[in-house]
Coordinates of C-alpha atoms and ligand atoms in Angstrom, one line a residue:
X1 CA -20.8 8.5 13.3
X2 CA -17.7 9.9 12.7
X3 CA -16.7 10.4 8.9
X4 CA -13.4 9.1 8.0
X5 CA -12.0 9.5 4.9
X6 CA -8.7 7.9 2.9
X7 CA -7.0 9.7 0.4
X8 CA -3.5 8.3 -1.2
X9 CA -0.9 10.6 -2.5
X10 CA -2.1 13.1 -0.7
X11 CA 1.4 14.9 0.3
X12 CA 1.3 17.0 -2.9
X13 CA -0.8 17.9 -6.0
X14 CA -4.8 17.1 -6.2
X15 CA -4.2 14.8 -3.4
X16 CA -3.2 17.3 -0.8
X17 CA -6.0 20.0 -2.0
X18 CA -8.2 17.4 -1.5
X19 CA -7.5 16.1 2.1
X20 CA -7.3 19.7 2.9
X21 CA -10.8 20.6 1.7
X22 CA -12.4 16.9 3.2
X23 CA -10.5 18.3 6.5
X24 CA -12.7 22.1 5.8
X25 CA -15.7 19.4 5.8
X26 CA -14.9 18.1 9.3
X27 CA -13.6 14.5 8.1
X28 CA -11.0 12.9 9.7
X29 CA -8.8 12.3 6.8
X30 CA -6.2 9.5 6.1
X31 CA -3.3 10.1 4.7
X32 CA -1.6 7.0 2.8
X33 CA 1.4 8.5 1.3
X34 CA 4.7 7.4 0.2
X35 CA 6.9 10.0 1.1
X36 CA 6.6 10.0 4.9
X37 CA 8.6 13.0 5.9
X38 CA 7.0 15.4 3.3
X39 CA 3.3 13.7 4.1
X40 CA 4.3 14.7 8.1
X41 CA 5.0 18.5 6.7
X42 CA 1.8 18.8 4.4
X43 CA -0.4 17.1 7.5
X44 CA 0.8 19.9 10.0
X45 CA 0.1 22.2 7.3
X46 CA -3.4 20.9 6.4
X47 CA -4.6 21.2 10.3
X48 CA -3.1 24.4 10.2
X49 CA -5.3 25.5 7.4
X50 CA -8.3 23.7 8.6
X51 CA -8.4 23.9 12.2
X52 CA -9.0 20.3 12.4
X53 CA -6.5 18.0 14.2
X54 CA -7.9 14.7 12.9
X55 CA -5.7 14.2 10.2
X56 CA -3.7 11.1 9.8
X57 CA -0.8 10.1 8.3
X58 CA 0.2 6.4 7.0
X59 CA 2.3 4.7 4.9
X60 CA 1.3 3.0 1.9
X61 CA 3.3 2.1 -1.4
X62 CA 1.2 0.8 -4.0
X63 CA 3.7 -1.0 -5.9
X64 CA 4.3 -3.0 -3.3
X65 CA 1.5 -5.6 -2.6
X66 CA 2.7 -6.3 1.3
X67 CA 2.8 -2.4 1.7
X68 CA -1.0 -2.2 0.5
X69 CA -1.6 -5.0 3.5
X70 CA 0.6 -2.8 6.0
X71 CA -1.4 0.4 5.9
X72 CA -4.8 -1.8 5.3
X73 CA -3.6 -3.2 9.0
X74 CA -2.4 -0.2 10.5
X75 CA -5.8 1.5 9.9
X76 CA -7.4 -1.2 11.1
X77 CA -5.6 -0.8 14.0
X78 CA -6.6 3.2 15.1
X79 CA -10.3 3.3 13.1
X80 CA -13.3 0.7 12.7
X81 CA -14.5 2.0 9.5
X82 CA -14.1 4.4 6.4
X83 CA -16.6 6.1 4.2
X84 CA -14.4 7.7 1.7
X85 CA -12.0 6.3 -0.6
X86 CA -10.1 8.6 -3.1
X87 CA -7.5 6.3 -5.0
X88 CA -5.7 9.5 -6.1
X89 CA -2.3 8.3 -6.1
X90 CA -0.4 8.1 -9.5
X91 CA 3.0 7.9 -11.3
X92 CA 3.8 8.7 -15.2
X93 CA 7.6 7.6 -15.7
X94 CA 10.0 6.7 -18.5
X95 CA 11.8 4.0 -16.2
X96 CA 9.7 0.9 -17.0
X97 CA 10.0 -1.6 -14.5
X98 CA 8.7 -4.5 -12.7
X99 CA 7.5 -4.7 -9.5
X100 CA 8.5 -7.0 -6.6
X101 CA 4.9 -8.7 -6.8
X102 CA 5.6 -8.9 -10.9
X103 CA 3.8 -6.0 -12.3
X104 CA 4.5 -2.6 -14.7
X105 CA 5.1 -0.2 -12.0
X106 CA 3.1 2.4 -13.7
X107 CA 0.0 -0.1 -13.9
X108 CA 0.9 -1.1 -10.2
X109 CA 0.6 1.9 -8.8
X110 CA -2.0 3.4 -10.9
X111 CA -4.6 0.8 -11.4
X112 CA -3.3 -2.8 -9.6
X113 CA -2.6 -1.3 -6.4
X114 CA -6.0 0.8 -6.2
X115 CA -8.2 -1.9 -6.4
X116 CA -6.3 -4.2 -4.0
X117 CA -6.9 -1.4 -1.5
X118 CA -10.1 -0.9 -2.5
X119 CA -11.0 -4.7 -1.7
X120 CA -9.1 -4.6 1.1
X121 CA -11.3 -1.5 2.7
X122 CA -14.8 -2.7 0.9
X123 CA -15.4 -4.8 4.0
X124 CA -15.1 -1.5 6.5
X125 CA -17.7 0.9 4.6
X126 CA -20.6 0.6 7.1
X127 CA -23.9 -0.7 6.0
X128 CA -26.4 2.4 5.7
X129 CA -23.9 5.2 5.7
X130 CA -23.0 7.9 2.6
X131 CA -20.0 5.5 1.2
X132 CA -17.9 6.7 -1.8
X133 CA -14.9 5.4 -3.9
X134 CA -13.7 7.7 -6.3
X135 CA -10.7 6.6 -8.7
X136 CA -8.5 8.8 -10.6
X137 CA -8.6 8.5 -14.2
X138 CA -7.8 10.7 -17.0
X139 CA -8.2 11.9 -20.9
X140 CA -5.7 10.0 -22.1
X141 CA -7.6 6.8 -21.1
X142 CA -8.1 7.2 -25.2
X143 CA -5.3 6.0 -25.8
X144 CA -4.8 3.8 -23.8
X145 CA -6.9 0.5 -25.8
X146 CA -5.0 -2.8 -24.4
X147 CA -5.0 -7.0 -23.8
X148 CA -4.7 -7.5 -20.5
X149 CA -1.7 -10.5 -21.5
X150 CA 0.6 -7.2 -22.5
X151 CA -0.9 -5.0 -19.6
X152 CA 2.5 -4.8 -17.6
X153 CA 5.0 -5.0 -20.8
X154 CA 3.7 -1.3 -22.2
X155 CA 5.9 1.5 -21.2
X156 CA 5.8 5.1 -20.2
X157 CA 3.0 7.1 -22.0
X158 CA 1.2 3.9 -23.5
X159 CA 1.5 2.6 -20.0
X160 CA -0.3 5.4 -18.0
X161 CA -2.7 5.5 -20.7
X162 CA -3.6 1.9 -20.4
X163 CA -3.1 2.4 -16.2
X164 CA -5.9 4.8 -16.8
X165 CA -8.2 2.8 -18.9
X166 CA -7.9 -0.3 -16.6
X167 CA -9.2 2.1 -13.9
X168 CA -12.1 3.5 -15.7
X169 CA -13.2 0.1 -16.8
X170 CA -12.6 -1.4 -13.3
X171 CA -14.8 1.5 -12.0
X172 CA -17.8 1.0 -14.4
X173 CA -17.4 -2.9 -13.6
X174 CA -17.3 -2.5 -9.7
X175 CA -20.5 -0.2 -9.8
X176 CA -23.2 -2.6 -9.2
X177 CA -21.6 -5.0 -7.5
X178 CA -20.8 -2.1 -4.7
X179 CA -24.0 -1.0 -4.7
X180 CA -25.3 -3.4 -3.3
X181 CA -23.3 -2.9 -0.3
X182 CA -24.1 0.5 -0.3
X183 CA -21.0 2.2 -1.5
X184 CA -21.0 4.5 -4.7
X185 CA -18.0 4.6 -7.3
X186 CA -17.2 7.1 -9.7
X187 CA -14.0 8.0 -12.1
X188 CA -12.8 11.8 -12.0
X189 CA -10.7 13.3 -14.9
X190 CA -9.3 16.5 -13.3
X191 CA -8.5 17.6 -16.4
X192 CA -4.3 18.6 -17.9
X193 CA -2.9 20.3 -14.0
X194 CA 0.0 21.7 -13.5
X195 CA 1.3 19.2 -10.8
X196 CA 4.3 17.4 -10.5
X197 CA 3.7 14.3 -12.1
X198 CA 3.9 15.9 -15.4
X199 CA 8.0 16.6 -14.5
X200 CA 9.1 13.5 -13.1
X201 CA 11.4 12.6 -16.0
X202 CA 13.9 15.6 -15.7
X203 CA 14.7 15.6 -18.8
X204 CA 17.0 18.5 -20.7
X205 CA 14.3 19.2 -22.8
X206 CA 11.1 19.3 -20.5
X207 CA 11.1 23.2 -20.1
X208 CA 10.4 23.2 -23.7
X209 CA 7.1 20.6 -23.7
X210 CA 6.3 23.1 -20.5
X211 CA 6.3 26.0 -22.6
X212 CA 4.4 24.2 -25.5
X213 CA 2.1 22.9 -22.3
X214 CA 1.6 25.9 -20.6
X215 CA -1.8 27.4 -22.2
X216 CA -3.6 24.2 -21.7
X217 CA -2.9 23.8 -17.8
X218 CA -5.4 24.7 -15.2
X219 CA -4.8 24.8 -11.5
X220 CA -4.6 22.0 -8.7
X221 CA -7.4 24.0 -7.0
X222 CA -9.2 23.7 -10.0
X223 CA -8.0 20.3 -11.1
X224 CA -9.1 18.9 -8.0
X225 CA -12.6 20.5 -7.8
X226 CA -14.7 16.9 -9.6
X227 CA -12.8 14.7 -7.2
X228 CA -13.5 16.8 -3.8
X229 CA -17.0 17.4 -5.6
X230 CA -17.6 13.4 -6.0
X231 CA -16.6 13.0 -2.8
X232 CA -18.3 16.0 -0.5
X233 CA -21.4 16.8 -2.7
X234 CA -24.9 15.7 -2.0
X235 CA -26.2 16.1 -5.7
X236 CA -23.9 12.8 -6.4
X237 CA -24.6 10.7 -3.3
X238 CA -26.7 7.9 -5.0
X239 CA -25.2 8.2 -8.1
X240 CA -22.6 5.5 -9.6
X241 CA -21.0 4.1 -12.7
X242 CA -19.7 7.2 -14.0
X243 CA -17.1 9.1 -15.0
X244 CA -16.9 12.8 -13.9
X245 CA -15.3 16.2 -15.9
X246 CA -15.5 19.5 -14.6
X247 CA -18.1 18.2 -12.0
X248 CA -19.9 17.0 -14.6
X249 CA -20.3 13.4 -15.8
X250 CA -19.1 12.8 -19.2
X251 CA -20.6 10.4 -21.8
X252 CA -18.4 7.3 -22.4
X253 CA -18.6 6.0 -25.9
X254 CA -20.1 2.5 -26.3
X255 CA -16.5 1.7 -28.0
X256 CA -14.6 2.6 -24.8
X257 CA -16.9 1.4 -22.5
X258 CA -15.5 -2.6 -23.9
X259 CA -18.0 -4.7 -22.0
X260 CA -15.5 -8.1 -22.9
X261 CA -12.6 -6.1 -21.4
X262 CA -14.2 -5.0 -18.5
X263 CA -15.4 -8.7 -17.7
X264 CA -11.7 -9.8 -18.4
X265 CA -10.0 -7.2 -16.1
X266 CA -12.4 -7.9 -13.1
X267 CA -11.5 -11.7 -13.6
X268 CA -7.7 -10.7 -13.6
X269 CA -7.8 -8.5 -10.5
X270 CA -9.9 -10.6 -8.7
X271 CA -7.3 -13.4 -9.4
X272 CA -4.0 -11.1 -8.0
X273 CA -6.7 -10.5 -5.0
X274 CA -7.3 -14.2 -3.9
X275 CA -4.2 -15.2 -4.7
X276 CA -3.1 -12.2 -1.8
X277 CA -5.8 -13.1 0.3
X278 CA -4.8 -17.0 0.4
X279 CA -1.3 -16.9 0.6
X280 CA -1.5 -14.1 3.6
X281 CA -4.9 -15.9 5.9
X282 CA -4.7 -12.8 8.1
X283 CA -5.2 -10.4 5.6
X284 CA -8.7 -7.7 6.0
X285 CA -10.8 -9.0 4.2
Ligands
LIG1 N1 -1.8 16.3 -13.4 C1 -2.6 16.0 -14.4 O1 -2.7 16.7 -15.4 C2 -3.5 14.8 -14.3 C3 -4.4 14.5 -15.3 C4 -5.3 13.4 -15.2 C5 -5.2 12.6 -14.1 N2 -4.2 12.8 -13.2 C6 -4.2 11.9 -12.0 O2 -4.4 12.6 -10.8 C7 -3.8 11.9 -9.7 C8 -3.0 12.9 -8.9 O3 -1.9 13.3 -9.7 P1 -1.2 14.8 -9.5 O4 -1.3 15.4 -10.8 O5 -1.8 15.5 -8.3 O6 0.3 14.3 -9.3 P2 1.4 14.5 -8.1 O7 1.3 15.8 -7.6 O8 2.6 13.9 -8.7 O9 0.8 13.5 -7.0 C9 0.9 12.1 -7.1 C10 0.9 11.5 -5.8 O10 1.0 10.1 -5.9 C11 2.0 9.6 -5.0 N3 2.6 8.4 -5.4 C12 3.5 8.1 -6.4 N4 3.9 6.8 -6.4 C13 3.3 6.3 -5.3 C14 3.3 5.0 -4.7 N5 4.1 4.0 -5.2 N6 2.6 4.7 -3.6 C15 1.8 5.7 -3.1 N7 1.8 6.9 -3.5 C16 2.5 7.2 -4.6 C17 3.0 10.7 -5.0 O11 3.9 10.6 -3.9 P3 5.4 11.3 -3.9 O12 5.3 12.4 -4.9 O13 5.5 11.8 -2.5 O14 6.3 10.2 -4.3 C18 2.1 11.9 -4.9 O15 1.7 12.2 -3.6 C19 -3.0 10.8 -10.4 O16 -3.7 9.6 -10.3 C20 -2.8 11.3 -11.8 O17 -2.6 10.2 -12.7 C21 -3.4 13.9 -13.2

């Protein structure tokens, strides 16, 4: 069978490295991207590099709840199934605001939005095949302790660190429930990379927290490396639950790993979910 693989914000950054090394590994890749025109640049370039022409691209935004539907429909439309799933996307912005479906937009995109597609697609992983979900999470997850009543009223740094709990937790949560369907899940933290995300504020003084910044970067090659390993390598392909560093995966501290909160968040996703699936019958899924 033919192995298909999604990866979102995949125009730039981690997300590009990595359809471009799942492309090396004969996949046809997805692209759900935002940014159309830049995607349609970085997909010639990718086939380029790889000499394979089955890569894709599609537009997703995943603020937008009816966007997440869109591209769930329009791949529908050109493939029966998908094996990978790489929620890479992610924003990190000062602008705090709410999103047309009533969410933080940093919590949208980074943690909402995922697992809406990720329901959306669970129904499409075929029974018996090597099926993998890998989320994006980070470090800062530390931080990032929250109640799921002021989930989309935290701003900015405090946001994306709470974006990136949620998506941890929502990973260890979904593990054994996917299992049983056959598909594996697993966090990445790339590590501190020197993408663009870190410079999407603009402000006068960023050069300086660059400077300050600068010995504790690593490359996107390098960055990406635990995310393209989750997904490509066979020493992880019946393993779940985790989270991954350096290709590696990292002990979670009984604190962080907040069994009540975990429950909780499950409960509230699945809520936005039915509420999506209900008021749209059509939806996948
Ligand atoms: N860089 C780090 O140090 C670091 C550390 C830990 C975790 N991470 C995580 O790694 C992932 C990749 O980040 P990166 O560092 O490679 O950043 P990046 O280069 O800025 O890439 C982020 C991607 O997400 C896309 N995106 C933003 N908003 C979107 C939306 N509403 N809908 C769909 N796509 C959207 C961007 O699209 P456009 O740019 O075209 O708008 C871009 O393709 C993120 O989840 C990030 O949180 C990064």
């Amino acid at each position: 069978m033919n192995r298909i693989a999604i990866v979102t914000g995949s125009d730039r950054g981690m997300g590009k490295e990595t359809a471009l090394a799942l492309a090396n590994n004969h996949f046809t890749v997805i692209m759900a991207c935002i940014d159309i025109p830049n995607a349609n640049i970085t997909c010639a370039e990718i086939k380029k590099r790889s000499g394979n022409e089955n890569v894709f691209v599609k537009k997703i935004d995943l603020s937008s709840i009816a966007s997440i539907k869109q591209f769930v429909q329009s791949f529908l439309q050109d493939f029966d199934h998908v094996n990978i799933l790489i929620n890479n996307a992610g924003i990190v912005t000062m602008k705090h605001e709410i999103t047309e479906d009533g969410f933080g937009n940093i919590v949208a995109v980074n943690t909402i939005g995922p697992y809406l597609l990720t329901k959306l697609l669970i129904p499409h992983f075929p029974a018996g095949e090597d099926n993998r979900i890998i989320n994006m999470s980070s470090w800062i997850y530390k931080f990032g302790k929250f109640s799921i009543d002021k989930m989309n009223k935290y701003h900015y740094v405090k946001a994306y660190a709470v974006s990136k709990y949620a998506q941890l937790l929502i990973t260890l949560e979904l593990a054994d429930e996917l299992k049983e369907k056959g598909i594996t899940i697993n966090a990445a933290n790339p590590g501190t990379v020197r993408t663009t995300i870190m410079y999407t504020n603009n402000r006068f003084y960023d050069f300086i927290i660059d400077m300050l910044m600068a010995p504790l970067y690593i490359s996107i090659e390098e960055g990406a490396r635990t995310g393209i390993y989750l997904a490509t390598s066979d020493e992880v392909k019946n393993k779940t639950g985790n989270l991954y560093h350096k290709c590696r995966p990292v002990v979670i501290p009984k604190r962080d790993n907040n069994k009540i909160l975990r429950t909780k968040l499950l409960r509230y996703y699945e809520t936005i979910y039915k509420s999506i699936a209900e008021i749209h019958p059509r939806c996948p899924g």
